């Protein structure tokens, strides 16, 4: 990003889209086409998961997402993406020299995928804290989706953070699409705590295989449950 300043500008968004389309021809519209086909199934699995949970705190969070206005397409899409985090088992990160292994909670999995803050004033502090946390784990901050609003019913801004550049999007679907394509166009890594989520999105919605893929039992199970 520092070597190519044009990527930090608004047009940089389009440059990276072109790179992704070159790398994966005929895949550029896969998320937009495939996600709506499975959204209701994801919400249904979220409801089943909520009913089976003994952890009241996690149950209350899933129920909050499920209660997002069902007739509102944007709200239901946001709910489905947020609920994805609770349909996978956390993956323990590999131990690095001088660092301890880390097994993120489901809340940490969600925040590593989509971070929700209530106001724009929290933005820089939130990013700084995440960078510090990753430094302690011996890794770096990878592309991150950040949504801003007082609650999930009222999201006013969508960002995708790449390095120190914030790309502004207009929906959760376009934000996920933007984040995924940037990761692949720039040959980056998926955020460490949300590896299963991004792996599922890659295989289930984009239909992409790469030489670097890791097989996760929880991802394959969800693909089967959704009939993908």
PDB file of C-alpha atoms in Angstrom:
ATOM      1  CA  UNK A   1       0.000   0.000   0.000  1.00  0.00           C
ATOM      2  CA  UNK A   2       2.915   2.348   0.731  1.00  0.00           C
ATOM      3  CA  UNK A   3       4.716   1.531  -2.516  1.00  0.00           C
ATOM      4  CA  UNK A   4       1.589   2.212  -4.596  1.00  0.00           C
ATOM      5  CA  UNK A   5      -0.079   5.380  -3.206  1.00  0.00           C
ATOM      6  CA  UNK A   6      -2.803   5.172  -5.888  1.00  0.00           C
ATOM      7  CA  UNK A   7      -4.290   2.231  -3.963  1.00  0.00           C
ATOM      8  CA  UNK A   8      -5.074   4.569  -1.069  1.00  0.00           C
ATOM      9  CA  UNK A   9      -7.270   6.759  -3.240  1.00  0.00           C
ATOM     10  CA  UNK A  10     -10.859   6.166  -4.254  1.00  0.00           C
ATOM     11  CA  UNK A  11      -9.735   4.827  -7.632  1.00  0.00           C
ATOM     12  CA  UNK A  12      -7.562   2.311  -5.798  1.00  0.00           C
ATOM     13  CA  UNK A  13     -10.704   0.370  -5.027  1.00  0.00           C
ATOM     14  CA  UNK A  14     -11.290  -0.195  -8.741  1.00  0.00           C
ATOM     15  CA  UNK A  15      -7.645  -1.107  -9.377  1.00  0.00           C
ATOM     16  CA  UNK A  16      -7.815  -3.921  -6.840  1.00  0.00           C
ATOM     17  CA  UNK A  17     -11.149  -5.095  -8.239  1.00  0.00           C
ATOM     18  CA  UNK A  18      -9.479  -5.371 -11.659  1.00  0.00           C
ATOM     19  CA  UNK A  19      -6.623  -7.357 -10.124  1.00  0.00           C
ATOM     20  CA  UNK A  20      -9.071  -9.796  -8.527  1.00  0.00           C
ATOM     21  CA  UNK A  21     -10.988 -10.181 -11.792  1.00  0.00           C
ATOM     22  CA  UNK A  22      -7.713 -10.951 -13.583  1.00  0.00           C
ATOM     23  CA  UNK A  23      -6.746 -13.539 -10.952  1.00  0.00           C
ATOM     24  CA  UNK A  24     -10.188 -15.150 -10.828  1.00  0.00           C
ATOM     25  CA  UNK A  25     -12.080 -14.525 -14.082  1.00  0.00           C
ATOM     26  CA  UNK A  26     -15.826 -15.163 -13.915  1.00  0.00           C
ATOM     27  CA  UNK A  27     -15.820 -15.096 -10.088  1.00  0.00           C
ATOM     28  CA  UNK A  28     -16.436 -11.389  -9.545  1.00  0.00           C
ATOM     29  CA  UNK A  29     -20.216 -11.681  -9.062  1.00  0.00           C
ATOM     30  CA  UNK A  30     -20.281 -14.982  -7.182  1.00  0.00           C
ATOM     31  CA  UNK A  31     -20.971 -13.550  -3.729  1.00  0.00           C
ATOM     32  CA  UNK A  32     -23.813 -11.347  -4.948  1.00  0.00           C
ATOM     33  CA  UNK A  33     -25.349 -14.286  -6.801  1.00  0.00           C
ATOM     34  CA  UNK A  34     -24.812 -17.072  -4.238  1.00  0.00           C
ATOM     35  CA  UNK A  35     -25.240 -15.431  -0.833  1.00  0.00           C
ATOM     36  CA  UNK A  36     -28.987 -14.634  -1.267  1.00  0.00           C
ATOM     37  CA  UNK A  37     -29.634 -18.303  -2.111  1.00  0.00           C
ATOM     38  CA  UNK A  38     -28.432 -19.411   1.333  1.00  0.00           C
ATOM     39  CA  UNK A  39     -29.184 -16.417   3.570  1.00  0.00           C
ATOM     40  CA  UNK A  40     -32.447 -17.807   4.960  1.00  0.00           C
ATOM     41  CA  UNK A  41     -30.776 -21.170   5.660  1.00  0.00           C
ATOM     42  CA  UNK A  42     -28.026 -19.440   7.649  1.00  0.00           C
ATOM     43  CA  UNK A  43     -30.619 -17.569   9.696  1.00  0.00           C
ATOM     44  CA  UNK A  44     -32.483 -20.825  10.301  1.00  0.00           C
ATOM     45  CA  UNK A  45     -29.295 -22.539  11.521  1.00  0.00           C
ATOM     46  CA  UNK A  46     -28.659 -19.533  13.755  1.00  0.00           C
ATOM     47  CA  UNK A  47     -32.075 -20.030  15.326  1.00  0.00           C
ATOM     48  CA  UNK A  48     -31.338 -23.717  15.939  1.00  0.00           C
ATOM     49  CA  UNK A  49     -27.949 -22.827  17.421  1.00  0.00           C
ATOM     50  CA  UNK A  50     -29.557 -20.260  19.727  1.00  0.00           C
ATOM     51  CA  UNK A  51     -32.128 -22.783  20.987  1.00  0.00           C
ATOM     52  CA  UNK A  52     -29.386 -25.323  21.749  1.00  0.00           C
ATOM     53  CA  UNK A  53     -26.997 -22.915  23.481  1.00  0.00           C
ATOM     54  CA  UNK A  54     -26.557 -23.159  27.240  1.00  0.00           C
ATOM     55  CA  UNK A  55     -24.465 -19.992  27.292  1.00  0.00           C
ATOM     56  CA  UNK A  56     -27.087 -17.290  27.922  1.00  0.00           C
ATOM     57  CA  UNK A  57     -24.752 -14.488  26.866  1.00  0.00           C
ATOM     58  CA  UNK A  58     -24.100 -15.980  23.418  1.00  0.00           C
ATOM     59  CA  UNK A  59     -27.770 -16.886  23.085  1.00  0.00           C
ATOM     60  CA  UNK A  60     -28.809 -13.279  23.745  1.00  0.00           C
ATOM     61  CA  UNK A  61     -26.410 -12.021  21.056  1.00  0.00           C
ATOM     62  CA  UNK A  62     -27.655 -14.474  18.426  1.00  0.00           C
ATOM     63  CA  UNK A  63     -31.266 -13.662  19.329  1.00  0.00           C
ATOM     64  CA  UNK A  64     -30.496  -9.962  18.885  1.00  0.00           C
ATOM     65  CA  UNK A  65     -29.218 -10.605  15.359  1.00  0.00           C
ATOM     66  CA  UNK A  66     -32.170 -12.855  14.540  1.00  0.00           C
ATOM     67  CA  UNK A  67     -34.541 -10.082  15.593  1.00  0.00           C
ATOM     68  CA  UNK A  68     -33.188  -7.682  12.987  1.00  0.00           C
ATOM     69  CA  UNK A  69     -36.064  -6.618  10.749  1.00  0.00           C
ATOM     70  CA  UNK A  70     -36.624  -9.715   8.549  1.00  0.00           C
ATOM     71  CA  UNK A  71     -38.378  -7.781   5.778  1.00  0.00           C
ATOM     72  CA  UNK A  72     -35.409  -5.416   5.526  1.00  0.00           C
ATOM     73  CA  UNK A  73     -32.961  -6.997   3.089  1.00  0.00           C
ATOM     74  CA  UNK A  74     -29.908  -5.129   4.417  1.00  0.00           C
ATOM     75  CA  UNK A  75     -30.688  -5.929   8.064  1.00  0.00           C
ATOM     76  CA  UNK A  76     -31.278  -9.612   7.345  1.00  0.00           C
ATOM     77  CA  UNK A  77     -28.055  -9.801   5.315  1.00  0.00           C
ATOM     78  CA  UNK A  78     -26.097  -8.240   8.173  1.00  0.00           C
ATOM     79  CA  UNK A  79     -27.722 -10.693  10.597  1.00  0.00           C
ATOM     80  CA  UNK A  80     -26.750 -13.671   8.440  1.00  0.00           C
ATOM     81  CA  UNK A  81     -23.108 -12.608   8.191  1.00  0.00           C
ATOM     82  CA  UNK A  82     -22.896 -11.905  11.923  1.00  0.00           C
ATOM     83  CA  UNK A  83     -24.486 -15.255  12.776  1.00  0.00           C
ATOM     84  CA  UNK A  84     -21.914 -17.089  10.638  1.00  0.00           C
ATOM     85  CA  UNK A  85     -19.391 -16.469  13.418  1.00  0.00           C
ATOM     86  CA  UNK A  86     -21.425 -18.615  15.802  1.00  0.00           C
ATOM     87  CA  UNK A  87     -21.738 -21.575  13.439  1.00  0.00           C
ATOM     88  CA  UNK A  88     -18.050 -22.505  13.548  1.00  0.00           C
ATOM     89  CA  UNK A  89     -15.701 -23.882  16.158  1.00  0.00           C
ATOM     90  CA  UNK A  90     -12.813 -21.539  17.044  1.00  0.00           C
ATOM     91  CA  UNK A  91      -9.444 -22.499  15.571  1.00  0.00           C
ATOM     92  CA  UNK A  92      -6.373 -22.418  17.818  1.00  0.00           C
ATOM     93  CA  UNK A  93      -3.619 -20.343  16.245  1.00  0.00           C
ATOM     94  CA  UNK A  94      -0.227 -21.921  15.762  1.00  0.00           C
ATOM     95  CA  UNK A  95       2.342 -21.154  18.420  1.00  0.00           C
ATOM     96  CA  UNK A  96       5.043 -18.732  17.300  1.00  0.00           C
ATOM     97  CA  UNK A  97       8.461 -18.335  18.836  1.00  0.00           C
ATOM     98  CA  UNK A  98       8.082 -16.554  22.164  1.00  0.00           C
ATOM     99  CA  UNK A  99       4.275 -16.383  21.773  1.00  0.00           C
ATOM    100  CA  UNK A 100       1.544 -18.527  23.272  1.00  0.00           C
ATOM    101  CA  UNK A 101      -1.114 -20.232  21.160  1.00  0.00           C
ATOM    102  CA  UNK A 102      -4.468 -18.472  21.066  1.00  0.00           C
ATOM    103  CA  UNK A 103      -7.944 -19.944  20.820  1.00  0.00           C
ATOM    104  CA  UNK A 104     -10.347 -17.069  20.149  1.00  0.00           C
ATOM    105  CA  UNK A 105     -13.854 -16.993  21.555  1.00  0.00           C
ATOM    106  CA  UNK A 106     -16.867 -16.819  19.234  1.00  0.00           C
ATOM    107  CA  UNK A 107     -17.195 -13.109  20.039  1.00  0.00           C
ATOM    108  CA  UNK A 108     -13.566 -12.605  19.025  1.00  0.00           C
ATOM    109  CA  UNK A 109     -14.253 -14.575  15.837  1.00  0.00           C
ATOM    110  CA  UNK A 110     -17.114 -12.203  15.034  1.00  0.00           C
ATOM    111  CA  UNK A 111     -15.051  -9.092  15.797  1.00  0.00           C
ATOM    112  CA  UNK A 112     -12.199 -10.372  13.627  1.00  0.00           C
ATOM    113  CA  UNK A 113     -14.696 -10.665  10.783  1.00  0.00           C
ATOM    114  CA  UNK A 114     -17.006  -7.695  11.384  1.00  0.00           C
ATOM    115  CA  UNK A 115     -16.207  -5.163  14.099  1.00  0.00           C
ATOM    116  CA  UNK A 116     -19.199  -3.107  15.238  1.00  0.00           C
ATOM    117  CA  UNK A 117     -18.584   0.265  16.873  1.00  0.00           C
ATOM    118  CA  UNK A 118     -21.283   2.694  17.962  1.00  0.00           C
ATOM    119  CA  UNK A 119     -19.777   5.967  16.729  1.00  0.00           C
ATOM    120  CA  UNK A 120     -17.109   7.242  14.375  1.00  0.00           C
ATOM    121  CA  UNK A 121     -15.140   8.629  17.346  1.00  0.00           C
ATOM    122  CA  UNK A 122     -14.284   5.047  18.366  1.00  0.00           C
ATOM    123  CA  UNK A 123     -12.743   4.201  14.997  1.00  0.00           C
ATOM    124  CA  UNK A 124      -9.059   5.020  15.503  1.00  0.00           C
ATOM    125  CA  UNK A 125      -8.944   3.736  19.098  1.00  0.00           C
ATOM    126  CA  UNK A 126     -10.517   0.462  17.995  1.00  0.00           C
ATOM    127  CA  UNK A 127      -7.953  -0.010  15.222  1.00  0.00           C
ATOM    128  CA  UNK A 128      -5.063   0.870  17.547  1.00  0.00           C
ATOM    129  CA  UNK A 129      -6.201  -1.660  20.162  1.00  0.00           C
ATOM    130  CA  UNK A 130      -6.511  -4.388  17.545  1.00  0.00           C
ATOM    131  CA  UNK A 131      -3.019  -3.681  16.209  1.00  0.00           C
ATOM    132  CA  UNK A 132      -1.616  -3.885  19.745  1.00  0.00           C
ATOM    133  CA  UNK A 133      -3.447  -7.146  20.373  1.00  0.00           C
ATOM    134  CA  UNK A 134      -2.091  -8.703  17.182  1.00  0.00           C
ATOM    135  CA  UNK A 135       1.431  -7.509  17.991  1.00  0.00           C
ATOM    136  CA  UNK A 136       1.225  -9.398  21.292  1.00  0.00           C
ATOM    137  CA  UNK A 137       0.179 -12.501  19.352  1.00  0.00           C
ATOM    138  CA  UNK A 138       3.092 -12.149  16.953  1.00  0.00           C
ATOM    139  CA  UNK A 139       0.944 -11.340  13.922  1.00  0.00           C
ATOM    140  CA  UNK A 140      -0.389  -8.278  12.083  1.00  0.00           C
ATOM    141  CA  UNK A 141      -3.721  -6.640  11.378  1.00  0.00           C
ATOM    142  CA  UNK A 142      -5.237  -8.024   8.191  1.00  0.00           C
ATOM    143  CA  UNK A 143      -8.144  -6.460   6.232  1.00  0.00           C
ATOM    144  CA  UNK A 144     -11.110  -5.862   8.504  1.00  0.00           C
ATOM    145  CA  UNK A 145     -14.772  -4.928   8.066  1.00  0.00           C
ATOM    146  CA  UNK A 146     -15.958  -2.190  10.421  1.00  0.00           C
ATOM    147  CA  UNK A 147     -19.588  -1.119  10.744  1.00  0.00           C
ATOM    148  CA  UNK A 148     -20.643   2.043  12.580  1.00  0.00           C
ATOM    149  CA  UNK A 149     -23.997   2.699  14.214  1.00  0.00           C
ATOM    150  CA  UNK A 150     -25.768   2.832  17.589  1.00  0.00           C
ATOM    151  CA  UNK A 151     -27.083  -0.698  17.030  1.00  0.00           C
ATOM    152  CA  UNK A 152     -27.454  -3.284  14.272  1.00  0.00           C
ATOM    153  CA  UNK A 153     -30.757  -1.739  13.227  1.00  0.00           C
ATOM    154  CA  UNK A 154     -29.092   1.575  12.444  1.00  0.00           C
ATOM    155  CA  UNK A 155     -25.778   1.162  10.639  1.00  0.00           C
ATOM    156  CA  UNK A 156     -24.668   4.492   9.196  1.00  0.00           C
ATOM    157  CA  UNK A 157     -21.237   3.600   7.798  1.00  0.00           C
ATOM    158  CA  UNK A 158     -19.435   0.597   6.379  1.00  0.00           C
ATOM    159  CA  UNK A 159     -15.654   0.485   6.114  1.00  0.00           C
ATOM    160  CA  UNK A 160     -13.060  -1.996   4.936  1.00  0.00           C
ATOM    161  CA  UNK A 161      -9.700  -1.301   6.536  1.00  0.00           C
ATOM    162  CA  UNK A 162      -6.580  -2.301   4.577  1.00  0.00           C
ATOM    163  CA  UNK A 163      -3.347  -1.266   6.277  1.00  0.00           C
ATOM    164  CA  UNK A 164      -4.234   2.336   7.266  1.00  0.00           C
ATOM    165  CA  UNK A 165      -6.614   2.964   4.378  1.00  0.00           C
ATOM    166  CA  UNK A 166     -10.375   3.013   4.925  1.00  0.00           C
ATOM    167  CA  UNK A 167     -12.515   2.111   1.920  1.00  0.00           C
ATOM    168  CA  UNK A 168     -16.094   3.365   2.277  1.00  0.00           C
ATOM    169  CA  UNK A 169     -18.859   0.961   1.203  1.00  0.00           C
ATOM    170  CA  UNK A 170     -22.653   1.187   1.180  1.00  0.00           C
ATOM    171  CA  UNK A 171     -23.815  -2.232   2.446  1.00  0.00           C
ATOM    172  CA  UNK A 172     -22.645  -5.291   4.334  1.00  0.00           C
ATOM    173  CA  UNK A 173     -22.666  -7.400   1.150  1.00  0.00           C
ATOM    174  CA  UNK A 174     -20.445  -4.929  -0.716  1.00  0.00           C
ATOM    175  CA  UNK A 175     -18.188  -4.707   2.362  1.00  0.00           C
ATOM    176  CA  UNK A 176     -17.674  -8.472   2.541  1.00  0.00           C
ATOM    177  CA  UNK A 177     -17.102  -8.545  -1.216  1.00  0.00           C
ATOM    178  CA  UNK A 178     -14.601  -5.684  -1.008  1.00  0.00           C
ATOM    179  CA  UNK A 179     -12.694  -7.215   1.907  1.00  0.00           C
ATOM    180  CA  UNK A 180     -12.470 -10.660   0.310  1.00  0.00           C
ATOM    181  CA  UNK A 181     -11.267  -9.316  -3.037  1.00  0.00           C
ATOM    182  CA  UNK A 182      -8.653  -7.101  -1.392  1.00  0.00           C
ATOM    183  CA  UNK A 183      -7.248 -10.008   0.579  1.00  0.00           C
ATOM    184  CA  UNK A 184      -6.807 -12.027  -2.608  1.00  0.00           C
ATOM    185  CA  UNK A 185      -5.707  -9.177  -4.882  1.00  0.00           C
ATOM    186  CA  UNK A 186      -2.981  -8.170  -2.403  1.00  0.00           C
ATOM    187  CA  UNK A 187      -2.065 -11.771  -1.506  1.00  0.00           C
ATOM    188  CA  UNK A 188      -2.813 -11.180   2.181  1.00  0.00           C
ATOM    189  CA  UNK A 189      -4.026 -13.525   4.902  1.00  0.00           C
ATOM    190  CA  UNK A 190      -7.455 -13.965   6.422  1.00  0.00           C
ATOM    191  CA  UNK A 191      -7.704 -12.472   9.932  1.00  0.00           C
ATOM    192  CA  UNK A 192      -6.410 -15.188  12.235  1.00  0.00           C
ATOM    193  CA  UNK A 193      -9.477 -15.467  14.489  1.00  0.00           C
ATOM    194  CA  UNK A 194     -11.981 -15.607  11.616  1.00  0.00           C
ATOM    195  CA  UNK A 195     -10.197 -18.134   9.393  1.00  0.00           C
ATOM    196  CA  UNK A 196     -13.169 -20.569   9.244  1.00  0.00           C
ATOM    197  CA  UNK A 197     -15.591 -17.792   8.280  1.00  0.00           C
ATOM    198  CA  UNK A 198     -13.512 -16.546   5.366  1.00  0.00           C
ATOM    199  CA  UNK A 199     -12.679 -20.089   4.300  1.00  0.00           C
ATOM    200  CA  UNK A 200     -16.413 -20.838   4.168  1.00  0.00           C
ATOM    201  CA  UNK A 201     -17.127 -17.664   2.162  1.00  0.00           C
ATOM    202  CA  UNK A 202     -14.328 -18.532  -0.253  1.00  0.00           C
ATOM    203  CA  UNK A 203     -15.461 -22.103  -0.855  1.00  0.00           C
ATOM    204  CA  UNK A 204     -19.209 -21.743  -0.454  1.00  0.00           C
ATOM    205  CA  UNK A 205     -19.947 -18.430  -2.154  1.00  0.00           C
ATOM    206  CA  UNK A 206     -17.006 -17.592  -4.419  1.00  0.00           C
ATOM    207  CA  UNK A 207     -16.302 -21.230  -5.401  1.00  0.00           C
ATOM    208  CA  UNK A 208     -12.559 -20.589  -5.325  1.00  0.00           C
ATOM    209  CA  UNK A 209      -9.777 -23.054  -4.517  1.00  0.00           C
ATOM    210  CA  UNK A 210      -6.171 -22.033  -3.924  1.00  0.00           C
ATOM    211  CA  UNK A 211      -2.920 -23.935  -3.186  1.00  0.00           C
ATOM    212  CA  UNK A 212      -2.893 -22.366   0.300  1.00  0.00           C
ATOM    213  CA  UNK A 213      -6.305 -23.607   1.447  1.00  0.00           C
ATOM    214  CA  UNK A 214      -6.626 -25.287   4.829  1.00  0.00           C
ATOM    215  CA  UNK A 215      -9.352 -27.867   5.380  1.00  0.00           C
ATOM    216  CA  UNK A 216     -11.551 -27.227   8.415  1.00  0.00           C
ATOM    217  CA  UNK A 217     -14.048 -29.859   9.550  1.00  0.00           C
ATOM    218  CA  UNK A 218     -16.455 -27.160  10.778  1.00  0.00           C
ATOM    219  CA  UNK A 219     -16.396 -25.450   7.364  1.00  0.00           C
ATOM    220  CA  UNK A 220     -17.092 -28.663   5.460  1.00  0.00           C
ATOM    221  CA  UNK A 221     -19.912 -29.484   7.892  1.00  0.00           C
ATOM    222  CA  UNK A 222     -21.624 -26.146   7.295  1.00  0.00           C
ATOM    223  CA  UNK A 223     -21.243 -26.486   3.527  1.00  0.00           C
ATOM    224  CA  UNK A 224     -23.033 -29.823   3.789  1.00  0.00           C
ATOM    225  CA  UNK A 225     -25.724 -28.448   6.121  1.00  0.00           C
ATOM    226  CA  UNK A 226     -26.466 -25.660   3.639  1.00  0.00           C
ATOM    227  CA  UNK A 227     -26.445 -28.007   0.664  1.00  0.00           C
ATOM    228  CA  UNK A 228     -23.499 -26.253  -0.980  1.00  0.00           C
TER     229      UNK A 228
END
